Tab-separated table of N, CA and C in Angstrom:
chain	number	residue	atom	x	y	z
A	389	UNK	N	-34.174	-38.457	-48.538
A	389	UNK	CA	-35.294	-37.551	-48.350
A	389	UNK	C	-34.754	-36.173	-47.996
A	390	UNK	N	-35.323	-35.278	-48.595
A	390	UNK	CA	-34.874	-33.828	-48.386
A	390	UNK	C	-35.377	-33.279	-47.350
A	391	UNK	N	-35.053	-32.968	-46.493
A	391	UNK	CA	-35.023	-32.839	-45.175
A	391	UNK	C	-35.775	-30.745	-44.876
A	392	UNK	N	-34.641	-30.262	-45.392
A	392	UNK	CA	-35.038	-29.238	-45.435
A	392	UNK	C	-33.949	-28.158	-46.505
A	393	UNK	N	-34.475	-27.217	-47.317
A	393	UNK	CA	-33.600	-26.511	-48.461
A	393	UNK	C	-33.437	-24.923	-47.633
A	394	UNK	N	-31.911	-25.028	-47.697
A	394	UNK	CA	-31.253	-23.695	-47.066
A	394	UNK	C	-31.769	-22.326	-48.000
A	395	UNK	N	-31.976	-21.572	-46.921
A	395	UNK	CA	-32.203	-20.447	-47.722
A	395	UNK	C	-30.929	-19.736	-48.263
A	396	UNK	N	-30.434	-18.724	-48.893
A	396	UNK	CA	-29.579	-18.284	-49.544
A	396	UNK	C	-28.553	-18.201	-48.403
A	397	UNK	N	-28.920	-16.888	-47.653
A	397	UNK	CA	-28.092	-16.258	-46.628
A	397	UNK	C	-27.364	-17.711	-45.312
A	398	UNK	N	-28.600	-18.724	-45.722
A	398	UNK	CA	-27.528	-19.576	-44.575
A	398	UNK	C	-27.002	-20.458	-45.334
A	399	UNK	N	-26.523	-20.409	-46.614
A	399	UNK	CA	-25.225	-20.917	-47.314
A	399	UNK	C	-25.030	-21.930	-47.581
A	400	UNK	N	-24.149	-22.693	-46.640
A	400	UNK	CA	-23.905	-24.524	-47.007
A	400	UNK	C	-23.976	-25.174	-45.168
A	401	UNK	N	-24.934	-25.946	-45.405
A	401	UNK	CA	-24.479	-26.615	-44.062
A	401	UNK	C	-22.921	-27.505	-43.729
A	402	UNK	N	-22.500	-27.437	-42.466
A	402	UNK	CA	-21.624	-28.180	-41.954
A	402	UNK	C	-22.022	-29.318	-40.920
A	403	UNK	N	-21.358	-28.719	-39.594
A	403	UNK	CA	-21.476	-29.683	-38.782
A	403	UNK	C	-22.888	-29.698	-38.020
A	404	UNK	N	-23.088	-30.567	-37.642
A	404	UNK	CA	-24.685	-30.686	-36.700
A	404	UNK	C	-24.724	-31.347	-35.479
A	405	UNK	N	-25.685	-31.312	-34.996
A	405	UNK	CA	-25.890	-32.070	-33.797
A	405	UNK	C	-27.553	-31.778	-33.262
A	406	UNK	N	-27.922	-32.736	-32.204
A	406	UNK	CA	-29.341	-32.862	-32.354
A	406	UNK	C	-29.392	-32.662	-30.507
A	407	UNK	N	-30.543	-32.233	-30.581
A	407	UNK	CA	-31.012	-31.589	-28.823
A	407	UNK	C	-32.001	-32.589	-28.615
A	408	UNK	N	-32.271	-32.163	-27.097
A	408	UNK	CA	-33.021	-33.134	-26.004
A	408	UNK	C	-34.569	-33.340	-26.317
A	409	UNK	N	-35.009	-32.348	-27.792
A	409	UNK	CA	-36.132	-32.408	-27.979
A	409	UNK	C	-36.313	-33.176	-29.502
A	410	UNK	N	-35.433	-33.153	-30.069
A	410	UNK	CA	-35.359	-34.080	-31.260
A	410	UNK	C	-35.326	-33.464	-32.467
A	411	UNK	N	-34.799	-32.352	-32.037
A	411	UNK	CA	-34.359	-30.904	-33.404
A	411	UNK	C	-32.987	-31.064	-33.794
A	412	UNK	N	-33.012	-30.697	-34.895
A	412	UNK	CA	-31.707	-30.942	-35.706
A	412	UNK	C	-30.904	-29.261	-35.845
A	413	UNK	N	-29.710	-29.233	-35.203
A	413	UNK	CA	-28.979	-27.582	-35.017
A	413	UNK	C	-27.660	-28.048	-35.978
A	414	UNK	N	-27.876	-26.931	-37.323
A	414	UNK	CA	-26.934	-27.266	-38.271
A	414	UNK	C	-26.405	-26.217	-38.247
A	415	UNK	N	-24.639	-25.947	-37.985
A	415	UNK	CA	-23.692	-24.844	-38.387
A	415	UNK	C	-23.943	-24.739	-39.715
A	416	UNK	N	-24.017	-23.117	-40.478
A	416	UNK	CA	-24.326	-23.093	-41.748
A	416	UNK	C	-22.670	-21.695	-41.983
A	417	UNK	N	-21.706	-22.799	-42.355
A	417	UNK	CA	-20.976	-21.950	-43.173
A	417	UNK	C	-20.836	-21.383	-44.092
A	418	UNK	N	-19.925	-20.520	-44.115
A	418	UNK	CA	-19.983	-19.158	-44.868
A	418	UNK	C	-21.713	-18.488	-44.475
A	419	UNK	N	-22.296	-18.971	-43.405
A	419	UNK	CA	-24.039	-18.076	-43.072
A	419	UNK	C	-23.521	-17.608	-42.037
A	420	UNK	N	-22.304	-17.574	-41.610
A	420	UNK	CA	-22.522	-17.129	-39.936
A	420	UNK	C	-23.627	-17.075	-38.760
A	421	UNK	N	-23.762	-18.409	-38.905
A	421	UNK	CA	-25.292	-19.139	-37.939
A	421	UNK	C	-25.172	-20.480	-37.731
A	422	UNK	N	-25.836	-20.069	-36.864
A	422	UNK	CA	-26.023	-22.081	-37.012
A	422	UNK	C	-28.386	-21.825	-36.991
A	423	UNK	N	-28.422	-23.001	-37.132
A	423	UNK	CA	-30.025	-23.059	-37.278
A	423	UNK	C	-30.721	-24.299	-36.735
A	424	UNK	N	-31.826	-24.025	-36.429
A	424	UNK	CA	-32.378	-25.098	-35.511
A	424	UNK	C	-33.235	-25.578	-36.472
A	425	UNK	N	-33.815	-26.758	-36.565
A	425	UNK	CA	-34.459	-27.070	-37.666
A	425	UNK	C	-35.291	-28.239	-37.260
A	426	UNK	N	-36.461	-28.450	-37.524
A	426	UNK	CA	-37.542	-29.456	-36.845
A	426	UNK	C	-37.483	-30.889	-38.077
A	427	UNK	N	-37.097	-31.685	-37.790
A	427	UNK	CA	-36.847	-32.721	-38.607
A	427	UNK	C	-38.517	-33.486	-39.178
A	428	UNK	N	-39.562	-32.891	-38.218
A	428	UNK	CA	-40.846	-33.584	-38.650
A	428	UNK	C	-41.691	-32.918	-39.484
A	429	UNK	N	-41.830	-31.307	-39.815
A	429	UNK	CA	-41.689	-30.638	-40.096
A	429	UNK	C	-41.099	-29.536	-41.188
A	430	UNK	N	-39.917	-29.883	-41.293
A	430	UNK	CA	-39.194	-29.841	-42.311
A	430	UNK	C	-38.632	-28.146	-41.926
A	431	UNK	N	-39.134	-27.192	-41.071
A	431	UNK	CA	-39.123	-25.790	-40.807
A	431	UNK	C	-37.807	-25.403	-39.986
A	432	UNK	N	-37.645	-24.082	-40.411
A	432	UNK	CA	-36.588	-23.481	-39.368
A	432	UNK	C	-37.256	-23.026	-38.280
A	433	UNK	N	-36.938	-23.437	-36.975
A	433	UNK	CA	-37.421	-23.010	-35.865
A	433	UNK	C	-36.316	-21.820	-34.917
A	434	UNK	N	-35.602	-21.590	-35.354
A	434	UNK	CA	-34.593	-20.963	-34.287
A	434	UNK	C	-33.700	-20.614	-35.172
A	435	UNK	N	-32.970	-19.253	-35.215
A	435	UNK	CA	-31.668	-19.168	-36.002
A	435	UNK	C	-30.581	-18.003	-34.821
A	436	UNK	N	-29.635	-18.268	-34.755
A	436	UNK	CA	-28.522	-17.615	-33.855
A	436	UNK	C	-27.341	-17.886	-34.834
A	437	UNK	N	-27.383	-16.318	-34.819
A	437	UNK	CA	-26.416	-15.386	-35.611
A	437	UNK	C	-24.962	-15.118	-34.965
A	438	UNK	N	-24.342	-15.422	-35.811
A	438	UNK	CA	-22.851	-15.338	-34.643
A	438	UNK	C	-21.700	-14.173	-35.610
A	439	UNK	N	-20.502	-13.783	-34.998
A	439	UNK	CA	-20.259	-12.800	-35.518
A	439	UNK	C	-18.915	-12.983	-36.559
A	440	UNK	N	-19.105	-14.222	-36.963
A	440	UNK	CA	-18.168	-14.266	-37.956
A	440	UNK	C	-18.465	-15.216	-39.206
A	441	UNK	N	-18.855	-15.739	-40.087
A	441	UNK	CA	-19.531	-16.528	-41.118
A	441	UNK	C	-18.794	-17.662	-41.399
A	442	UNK	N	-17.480	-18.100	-41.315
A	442	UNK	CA	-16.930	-19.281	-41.765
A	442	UNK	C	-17.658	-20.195	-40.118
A	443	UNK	N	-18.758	-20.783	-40.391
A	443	UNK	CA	-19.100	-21.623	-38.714
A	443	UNK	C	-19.289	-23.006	-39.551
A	444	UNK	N	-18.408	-23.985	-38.569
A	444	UNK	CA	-17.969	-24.729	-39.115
A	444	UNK	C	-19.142	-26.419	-38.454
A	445	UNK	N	-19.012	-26.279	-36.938
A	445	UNK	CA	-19.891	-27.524	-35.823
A	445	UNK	C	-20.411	-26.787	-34.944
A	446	UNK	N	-21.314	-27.386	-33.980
A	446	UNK	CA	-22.095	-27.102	-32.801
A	446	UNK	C	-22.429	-28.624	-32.246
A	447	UNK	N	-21.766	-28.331	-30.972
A	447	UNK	CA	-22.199	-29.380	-29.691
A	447	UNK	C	-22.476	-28.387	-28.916
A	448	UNK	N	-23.598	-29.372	-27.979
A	448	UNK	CA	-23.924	-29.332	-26.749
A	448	UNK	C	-22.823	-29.172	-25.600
A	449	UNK	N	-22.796	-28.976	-24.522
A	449	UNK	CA	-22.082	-29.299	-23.574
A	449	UNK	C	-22.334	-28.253	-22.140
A	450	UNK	N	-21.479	-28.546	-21.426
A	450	UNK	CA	-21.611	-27.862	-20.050
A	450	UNK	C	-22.275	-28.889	-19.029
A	451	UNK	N	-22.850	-28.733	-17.702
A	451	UNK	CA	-22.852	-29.787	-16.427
A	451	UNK	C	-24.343	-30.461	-16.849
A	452	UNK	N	-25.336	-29.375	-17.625
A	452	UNK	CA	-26.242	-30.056	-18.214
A	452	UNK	C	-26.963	-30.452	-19.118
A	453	UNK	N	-25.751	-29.588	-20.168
A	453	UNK	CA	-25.957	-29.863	-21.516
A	453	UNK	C	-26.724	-28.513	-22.127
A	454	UNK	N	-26.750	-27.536	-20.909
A	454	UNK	CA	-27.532	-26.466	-21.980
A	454	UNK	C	-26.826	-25.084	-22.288
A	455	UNK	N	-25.284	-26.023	-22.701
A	455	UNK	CA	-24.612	-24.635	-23.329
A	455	UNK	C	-24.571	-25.017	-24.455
A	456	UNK	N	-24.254	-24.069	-25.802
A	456	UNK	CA	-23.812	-24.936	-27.185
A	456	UNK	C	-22.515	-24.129	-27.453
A	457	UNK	N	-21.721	-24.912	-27.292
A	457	UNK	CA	-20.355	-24.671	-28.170
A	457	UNK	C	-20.430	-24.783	-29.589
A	458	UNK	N	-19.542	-23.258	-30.967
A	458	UNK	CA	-19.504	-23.482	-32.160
A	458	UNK	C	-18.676	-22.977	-32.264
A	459	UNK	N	-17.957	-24.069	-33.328
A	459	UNK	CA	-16.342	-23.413	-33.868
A	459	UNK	C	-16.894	-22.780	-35.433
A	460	UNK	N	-16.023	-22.447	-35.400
A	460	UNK	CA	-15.605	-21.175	-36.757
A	460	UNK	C	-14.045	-21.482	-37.599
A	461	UNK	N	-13.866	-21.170	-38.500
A	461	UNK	CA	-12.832	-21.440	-39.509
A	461	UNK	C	-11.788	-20.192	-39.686
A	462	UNK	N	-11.200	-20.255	-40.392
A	462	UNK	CA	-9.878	-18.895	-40.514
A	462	UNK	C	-9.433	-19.416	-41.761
A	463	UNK	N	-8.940	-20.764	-41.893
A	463	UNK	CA	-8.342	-21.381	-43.115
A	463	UNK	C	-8.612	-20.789	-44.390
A	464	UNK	N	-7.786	-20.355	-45.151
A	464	UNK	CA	-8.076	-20.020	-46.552
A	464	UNK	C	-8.462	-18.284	-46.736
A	465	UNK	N	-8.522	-17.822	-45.528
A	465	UNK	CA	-8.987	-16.280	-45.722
A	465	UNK	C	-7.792	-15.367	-45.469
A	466	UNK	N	-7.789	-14.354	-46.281
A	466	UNK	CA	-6.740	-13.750	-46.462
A	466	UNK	C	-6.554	-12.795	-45.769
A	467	UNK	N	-4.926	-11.831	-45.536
A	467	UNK	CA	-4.958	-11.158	-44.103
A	467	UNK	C	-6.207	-9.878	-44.231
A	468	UNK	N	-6.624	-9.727	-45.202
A	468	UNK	CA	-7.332	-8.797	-45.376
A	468	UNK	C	-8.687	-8.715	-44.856
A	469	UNK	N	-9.259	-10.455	-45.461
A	469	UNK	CA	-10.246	-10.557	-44.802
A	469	UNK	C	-10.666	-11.104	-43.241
A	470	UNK	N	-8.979	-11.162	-43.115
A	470	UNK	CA	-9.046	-11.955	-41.949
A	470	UNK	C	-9.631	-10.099	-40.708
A	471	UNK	N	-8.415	-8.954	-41.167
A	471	UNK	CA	-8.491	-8.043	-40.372
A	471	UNK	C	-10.429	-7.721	-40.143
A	472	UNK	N	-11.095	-8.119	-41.574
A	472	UNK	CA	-12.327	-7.671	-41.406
A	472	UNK	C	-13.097	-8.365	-40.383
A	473	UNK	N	-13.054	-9.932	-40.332
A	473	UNK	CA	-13.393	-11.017	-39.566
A	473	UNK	C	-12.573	-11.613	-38.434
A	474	UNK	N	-12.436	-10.322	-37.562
A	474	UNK	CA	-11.356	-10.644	-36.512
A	474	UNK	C	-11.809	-12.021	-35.586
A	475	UNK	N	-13.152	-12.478	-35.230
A	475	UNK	CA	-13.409	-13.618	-34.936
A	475	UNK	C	-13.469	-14.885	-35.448
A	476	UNK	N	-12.597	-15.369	-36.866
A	476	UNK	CA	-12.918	-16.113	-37.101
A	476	UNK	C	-11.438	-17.046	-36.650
A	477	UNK	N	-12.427	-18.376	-36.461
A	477	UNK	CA	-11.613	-19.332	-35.726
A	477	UNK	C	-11.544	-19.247	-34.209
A	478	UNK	N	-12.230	-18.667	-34.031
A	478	UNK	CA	-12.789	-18.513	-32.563
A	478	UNK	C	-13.948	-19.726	-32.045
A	479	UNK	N	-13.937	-20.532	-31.196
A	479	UNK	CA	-15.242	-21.132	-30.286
A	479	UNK	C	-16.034	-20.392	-29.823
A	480	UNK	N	-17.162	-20.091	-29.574
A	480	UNK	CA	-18.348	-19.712	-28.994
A	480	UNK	C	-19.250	-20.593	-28.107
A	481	UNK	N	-19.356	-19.433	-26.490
A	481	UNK	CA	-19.964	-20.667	-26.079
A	481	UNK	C	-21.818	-19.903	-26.010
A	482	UNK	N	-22.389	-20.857	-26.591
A	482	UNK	CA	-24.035	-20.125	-26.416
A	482	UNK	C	-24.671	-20.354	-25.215
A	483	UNK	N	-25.171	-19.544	-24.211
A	483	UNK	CA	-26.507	-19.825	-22.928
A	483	UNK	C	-27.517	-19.202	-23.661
A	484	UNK	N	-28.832	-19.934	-23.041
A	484	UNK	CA	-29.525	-19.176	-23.155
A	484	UNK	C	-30.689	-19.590	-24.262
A	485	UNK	N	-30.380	-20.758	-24.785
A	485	UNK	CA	-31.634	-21.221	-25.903
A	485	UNK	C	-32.487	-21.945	-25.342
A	486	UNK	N	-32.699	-21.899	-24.057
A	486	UNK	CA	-34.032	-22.848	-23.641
A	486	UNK	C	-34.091	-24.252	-24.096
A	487	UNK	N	-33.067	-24.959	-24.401
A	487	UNK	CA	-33.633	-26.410	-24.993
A	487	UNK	C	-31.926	-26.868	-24.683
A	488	UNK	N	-31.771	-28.052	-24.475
A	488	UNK	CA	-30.604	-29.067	-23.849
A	488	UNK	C	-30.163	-29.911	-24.850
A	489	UNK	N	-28.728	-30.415	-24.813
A	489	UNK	CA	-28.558	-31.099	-25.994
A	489	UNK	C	-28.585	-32.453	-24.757
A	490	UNK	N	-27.932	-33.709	-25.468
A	490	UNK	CA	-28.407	-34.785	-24.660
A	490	UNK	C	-26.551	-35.190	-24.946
A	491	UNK	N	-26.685	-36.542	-24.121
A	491	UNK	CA	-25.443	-36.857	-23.870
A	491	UNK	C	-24.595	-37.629	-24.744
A	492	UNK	N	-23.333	-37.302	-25.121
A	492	UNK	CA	-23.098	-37.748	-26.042
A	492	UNK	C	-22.700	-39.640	-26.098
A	493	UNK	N	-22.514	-40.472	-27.420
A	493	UNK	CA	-22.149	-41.920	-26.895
A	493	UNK	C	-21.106	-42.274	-27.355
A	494	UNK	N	-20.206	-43.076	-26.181
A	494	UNK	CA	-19.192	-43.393	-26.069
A	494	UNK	C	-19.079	-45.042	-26.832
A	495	UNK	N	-17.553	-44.803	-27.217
A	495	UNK	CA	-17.458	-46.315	-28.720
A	495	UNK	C	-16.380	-46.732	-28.067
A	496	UNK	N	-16.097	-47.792	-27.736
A	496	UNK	CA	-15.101	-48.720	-27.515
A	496	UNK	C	-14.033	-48.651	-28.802
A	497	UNK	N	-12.539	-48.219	-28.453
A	497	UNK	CA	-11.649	-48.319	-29.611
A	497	UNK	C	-11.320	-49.261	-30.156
């Protein structure tokens, strides 16, 4: 089931992860964003713009879960574009979105 169709500018999804309210937050590489997205719904609810476009995952984390950590990529970009995109391959940590991710679950090896 098609869930929801990216608009141009947010590119290709990557990594994801889901919050305390039951929204789906997809890193959209090469979009430099990640996006919040209502799984019942099918809508973008939230988009946070970050300052470099190769964004690769987003977790939750911090003492209560309401920071979001997102990594970013470097691989494959050249020194040229790298000088343009001095943040890429950088972590980001986000405060500040009003909504909590939940805890993650642990697997026996």
């Amino acid at each position: 089931k098609l869930l929801y169709h990216l608009e141009k500018e947010e590119q290709m999804p990557d990594g994801m992860c889901i919050d305390a309210e039951g929204k789906l937050w997809v890193a959209c590489i090469d979009g430099g964003r990640i996006i919040r997205i209502d799984p019942e719904t099918g809508k973008r609810i939230q988009t946070v713009k970050l300052p470099t476009p190769r964004i690769t995952s987003c977790c939750f984390g911090g003492k209560d879960y309401s920071e979001m950590y997102v990594t970013s990529a470097y691989d494959g970009l050249d020194e040229a574009t790298l000088a343009r995109e001095p943040h890429a391959g950088e972590i980001f940590k986000i405060t500040g979105l009003g909504v909590k991710g939940i805890p993650q679950n642990f697997y026996a090896a």
